Amino acid sequence: MAGVREMTIGVLGGTGAQGRGLAIRWANAGLKVVIGSRSAERAQQAAAEIAEISGGDVTGQDNAGCAATADIVLVALPWDGHAASLESLRAELAGKIVIDCVNPLGFDKKGPYALPVEEGSAAQQAEALLPDSRVTAAFHHVSAVTLADLSVSDVDLDVLVLGDDREATDVVRELADVVPGVRGIYGGRLRNAHQVEAFTANIIAINRRYKAHAGLRITDV
Amino acid sequence: MAGVREMTIGVLGGTGAQGRGLAIRWANAGLKVVIGSRSAERAQQAAAEIAEISGGDVTGQDNAGCAATADIVLVALPWDGHAASLESLRAELAGKIVIDCVNPLGFDKKGPYALPVEEGSAAQQAEALLPDSRVTAAFHHVSAVTLADLSVSDVDLDVLVLGDDREATDVVRELADVVPGVRGIYGGRLRNAHQVEAFTANIIAINRRYKAHAGLRITDV
């Protein structure tokens, strides 16, 4: 496969904080980025802003156009609507590496908690809905605030990359390594994605207690 | 409350690798440790061995004696039998801080995976069975091999401590801090324990891929 630096990265839901933060870093590193949104106009507005911040090559399209144009696609959609959006993009995403970074969480007066997902996890739901794609899961715990701030030149974080397709997880690890300071680490099969997604609730609890933008590092690796 | 260094720490299932590793570190740091096992004789044998390795004050009793003697109790029992054992120790554990470190995991030819738990997690099962105890969850991701090797003088690991009782989680964090290099970090409410337990499957997958004894560090805290 071509190296990630020759690929066009699509970011479905690139107008949200998590997708936007990653898009800024990828574009800043010289990768070609296509922002996707339900509205092509909002995608183009976000792309212009991200291009300005990153100094990179960023364009915007509606989600279908983004999925069709990109070589590799990050799913950074809201959990509410995740299934319906992916189902509608099955053809555009066929044959491509898809990276799901969605965290199905609820919030109540006691704070964040993991929502049950019938398929086990958002990533497994994506796998079920996109039988012709190469589905991986990664980038769950990135701090959107830290990513969007390019003055942070060393992002202190390991990105866990999950999936059953070795080549696909290797490509996604490369995509993590593009962000200065970040390491992409293989984190297990897709059937072990639930706890990685759900762990975002713990990260949020840690952030609240310690007033931090917490991330994970894997030791001894 | 008294500091942890004045407390007697009970380790239910202290003949297993995880309980034994922690017992060695606590005893080595000067804490009084009581090993519990179904058989008092096996507990005493393990205690003698741990006392020798650690140079500390370690005794052994059956699980009920261990629970009755200790001020604070680590539950390091096998998942199979977790519920029945705790139910039988309800009276001995009443009023005490209980730390559940059990990871309900299954293994098949694809490797480790998280088992479903009716109560949500081993820790929540403990909470349901021990209504008069102060149940916390911690020490899930510690490497038994690294703990048992006292030549490792800086254990590179953060221990996530979960629970709804602030004072109890503070005491357990102190107990983590006793191990050189380790930090106890508040990791959320008990309802968010499942993903921390299940994440052990990912740690095992990482260990296999990278031939490591992986642990977690929380960044920006």
XYZ file of N, CA and C in Angstrom, chain A residues 106-114 141 156-157 160 162 164 166 169-170 173 184-189 191-196 198-203 205-207 209-221, chain B residues 106-114 141 156-157 160 162 164 166 169-170 173 184-189 191-196 198-203 205-207 209-221:
318
model
N -23.108 8.413 27.502
C -24.204 9.197 28.037
C -23.690 10.058 29.176
N -24.467 11.059 29.521
C -24.108 11.939 30.636
C -25.339 12.150 31.498
N -25.154 12.071 32.806
C -26.225 12.453 33.719
C -25.600 13.249 34.859
N -26.352 13.461 35.951
C -25.798 14.323 36.998
C -24.573 13.709 37.689
N -24.358 12.415 37.535
C -23.159 11.780 38.093
C -21.990 11.781 37.111
N -22.190 12.354 35.946
C -21.093 12.430 34.979
C -21.277 11.495 33.809
N -20.176 11.127 33.156
C -20.228 10.327 31.943
C -20.361 8.838 32.241
N -20.943 8.112 31.308
C -21.004 6.653 31.416
C -21.113 6.067 30.013
N -20.728 4.798 29.895
C -20.744 4.127 28.597
C -22.160 3.683 28.247
N -9.186 8.639 22.426
C -8.869 9.382 23.653
C -8.127 10.683 23.391
N 1.406 14.364 24.059
C 1.838 13.277 24.948
C 0.751 12.206 25.020
N 0.774 11.269 24.086
C -0.367 10.371 23.915
C 0.013 9.171 23.064
N -4.329 3.941 20.605
C -4.568 2.505 20.464
C -5.312 2.251 19.165
N -7.153 -0.614 16.913
C -7.745 -1.951 16.999
C -8.257 -2.409 15.647
N -8.843 -6.328 13.002
C -8.456 -7.703 12.691
C -7.639 -7.795 11.408
N -4.368 -6.807 9.733
C -3.045 -6.344 10.156
C -2.537 -5.163 9.327
N -4.412 -1.966 10.268
C -4.014 -1.369 11.553
C -2.615 -0.763 11.446
N -1.755 -1.332 10.613
C -0.422 -0.744 10.434
C -0.513 0.638 9.772
N -1.816 3.066 12.336
C -0.749 3.423 13.291
C 0.170 4.486 12.687
N 1.274 5.374 17.471
C 0.182 4.428 17.224
C 0.600 3.060 17.724
N -0.221 2.474 18.600
C 0.091 1.181 19.208
C -1.055 0.219 18.884
N -0.715 -0.966 18.425
C -1.755 -1.977 18.219
C -2.429 -2.281 19.557
N -3.749 -2.272 19.586
C -4.461 -2.389 20.855
C -5.411 -3.568 20.948
N -5.360 -4.471 19.967
C -6.209 -5.654 20.059
C -7.186 -5.757 18.903
N -7.952 -6.827 18.914
C -8.961 -7.067 17.876
C -10.173 -6.169 18.074
N -13.167 -6.898 18.455
C -14.112 -7.332 19.495
C -13.733 -6.782 20.862
N -12.519 -6.242 20.997
C -12.118 -5.584 22.247
C -12.167 -4.064 22.143
N -12.986 -3.551 21.211
C -13.093 -2.090 21.036
C -14.008 -1.453 22.078
N -14.989 -2.195 22.578
C -15.961 -1.563 23.484
C -15.293 -0.858 24.657
N -14.372 -1.577 25.296
C -13.775 -0.996 26.498
C -12.882 0.207 26.189
N -12.339 0.247 24.981
C -11.511 1.398 24.606
C -12.409 2.617 24.380
N -15.449 2.980 25.706
C -16.081 3.292 26.994
C -15.103 3.966 27.944
N -13.812 3.662 27.798
C -12.807 4.233 28.683
C -12.763 5.764 28.577
N -13.309 6.291 27.495
C -13.389 7.750 27.365
C -14.197 8.358 28.514
N -15.158 7.606 29.039
C -15.894 8.093 30.216
C -14.941 8.270 31.406
N -14.001 7.352 31.553
C -13.030 7.455 32.644
C -12.084 8.631 32.413
N -11.693 8.820 31.162
C -10.808 9.951 30.841
C -11.508 11.267 31.201
N -13.837 11.646 33.453
C -13.873 11.724 34.929
C -12.519 12.194 35.463
N -11.449 11.697 34.878
C -10.101 12.107 35.284
C -9.902 13.595 34.971
N -10.313 14.014 33.787
C -10.176 15.426 33.414
C -10.889 16.337 34.403
N -11.696 15.647 37.611
C -11.078 15.613 38.937
C -9.766 16.397 38.960
N -8.960 16.228 37.906
C -7.598 16.787 37.929
C -7.461 18.054 37.083
N -8.569 18.513 36.504
C -8.537 19.681 35.614
C -7.420 19.524 34.581
N -7.501 18.422 33.850
C -6.454 18.040 32.892
C -7.069 17.779 31.521
N -6.197 17.597 30.516
C -6.589 17.001 29.244
C -5.862 15.665 29.174
N -6.368 14.696 29.908
C -5.652 13.436 30.108
C -5.588 12.616 28.826
N -4.533 11.856 28.699
C -4.379 10.881 27.628
C -3.734 9.645 28.201
N -3.518 8.650 27.355
C -2.892 7.392 27.784
C -1.514 7.246 27.181
N -0.608 6.672 27.950
C 0.630 6.129 27.414
C 0.697 4.667 27.822
N 1.167 3.826 26.922
C 1.379 2.411 27.226
C 2.837 2.257 27.611
N 3.088 1.731 28.796
C 4.476 1.574 29.250
C 5.042 0.225 28.790
N 6.353 0.153 28.754
C 7.114 -1.053 28.367
C 6.925 -1.419 26.896
N 6.442 -0.481 26.084
C 6.305 -0.705 24.642
C 7.070 0.402 23.930
N -12.351 -13.997 29.165
C -12.335 -15.302 28.530
C -11.191 -15.360 27.533
N -10.823 -16.552 27.141
C -9.760 -16.752 26.152
C -10.234 -17.791 25.138
N -10.007 -17.518 23.873
C -10.222 -18.538 22.847
C -9.058 -18.449 21.867
N -9.191 -19.067 20.704
C -8.026 -19.101 19.806
C -7.674 -17.727 19.243
N -8.598 -16.779 19.328
C -8.299 -15.409 18.892
C -7.709 -14.564 20.022
N -7.560 -15.166 21.199
C -6.967 -14.408 22.298
C -7.969 -14.047 23.375
N -7.663 -13.002 24.145
C -8.505 -12.639 25.288
C -9.703 -11.780 24.881
N -10.749 -11.864 25.656
C -11.915 -11.000 25.445
C -12.632 -10.815 26.781
N -13.410 -9.740 26.872
C -14.117 -9.422 28.108
C -15.378 -10.268 28.225
N -4.419 -3.563 36.092
C -3.471 -3.687 34.971
C -2.043 -3.930 35.426
N 6.713 1.274 36.309
C 6.251 2.349 35.418
C 4.769 2.166 35.114
N 3.912 2.710 35.989
C 2.493 2.352 35.947
C 1.673 3.340 36.766
N -5.383 3.006 38.252
C -6.674 3.699 38.261
C -7.501 3.189 39.424
N -11.170 3.374 41.212
C -12.558 3.751 40.961
C -13.415 3.543 42.198
N -17.196 5.325 44.457
C -18.086 6.456 44.716
C -17.841 7.069 46.093
N -15.310 8.906 48.253
C -14.087 9.685 48.037
C -12.970 9.299 49.009
N -11.479 5.899 48.055
C -10.596 5.934 46.881
C -9.291 6.649 47.212
N -9.339 7.616 48.121
C -8.089 8.285 48.527
C -7.161 7.315 49.258
N -5.681 4.975 46.702
C -4.632 5.656 45.940
C -3.320 5.675 46.734
N -1.290 6.299 42.212
C -2.724 6.023 42.247
C -3.467 7.229 41.709
N -4.309 7.005 40.702
C -5.052 8.093 40.047
C -6.534 7.766 40.138
N -7.329 8.732 40.575
C -8.774 8.535 40.567
C -9.230 8.291 39.127
N -10.016 7.230 38.921
C -10.370 6.842 37.554
C -11.862 6.833 37.256
N -12.675 7.362 38.181
C -14.107 7.439 37.895
C -14.945 6.653 38.898
N -16.237 6.735 38.700
C -17.173 6.037 39.570
C -17.185 4.537 39.273
N -19.519 2.661 38.436
C -20.292 2.267 37.247
C -19.436 2.314 35.987
N -18.266 2.933 36.054
C -17.338 2.927 34.925
C -16.190 1.945 35.122
N -16.416 0.917 35.969
C -15.365 -0.083 36.217
C -15.274 -1.129 35.102
N -16.386 -1.410 34.434
C -16.356 -2.495 33.441
C -15.236 -2.329 32.429
N -15.158 -1.128 31.875
C -14.170 -0.930 30.798
C -12.738 -1.001 31.320
N -12.541 -0.673 32.582
C -11.187 -0.762 33.143
C -10.818 -2.241 33.326
N -12.191 -4.762 31.617
C -12.149 -5.364 30.274
C -10.902 -4.943 29.514
N -10.380 -3.771 29.829
C -9.192 -3.265 29.132
C -7.990 -4.187 29.342
N -8.056 -5.009 30.357
C -6.980 -5.986 30.574
C -6.837 -6.918 29.365
N -7.931 -7.171 28.666
C -7.835 -7.969 27.433
C -6.958 -7.257 26.402
N -7.086 -5.948 26.318
C -6.262 -5.179 25.375
C -4.801 -5.180 25.809
N -4.588 -5.068 27.124
C -3.208 -5.096 27.639
C -2.564 -6.437 27.273
N -3.356 -8.359 24.747
C -3.118 -8.333 23.297
C -1.856 -7.521 22.983
N -1.674 -6.422 23.678
C -0.475 -5.586 23.494
C 0.764 -6.369 23.925
N 0.677 -7.025 25.067
C 1.817 -7.825 25.547
C 2.232 -8.885 24.532
N 1.636 -8.874 21.209
C 2.162 -8.279 19.979
C 3.580 -7.736 20.184
N 3.785 -7.062 21.325
C 5.057 -6.346 21.532
C 6.008 -7.083 22.475
N 5.608 -8.266 22.917
C 6.426 -9.020 23.871
C 6.840 -8.121 25.046
N 5.844 -7.560 25.689
C 6.042 -6.560 26.753
C 5.272 -6.954 28.011
N 5.534 -6.240 29.109
C 4.652 -6.261 30.273
C 4.044 -4.867 30.348
N 3.072 -4.618 29.495
C 2.546 -3.271 29.315
C 1.763 -2.792 30.535
N 1.806 -1.504 30.743
C 0.987 -0.850 31.764
C 0.491 0.467 31.201
N -0.292 1.186 32.016
C -0.821 2.476 31.584
C -0.189 3.611 32.362
N 0.036 4.714 31.678
C 0.281 5.989 32.342
C -0.764 6.975 31.847
N -1.263 7.804 32.763
C -2.201 8.858 32.391
C -1.386 10.130 32.199
N -1.486 10.737 31.019
C -0.712 11.948 30.755
C -1.483 13.198 31.192
N -0.742 14.255 31.424
C -1.266 15.575 31.815
C -1.880 15.561 33.218
N -1.535 14.554 34.018
C -2.013 14.495 35.411
C -0.781 14.362 36.286
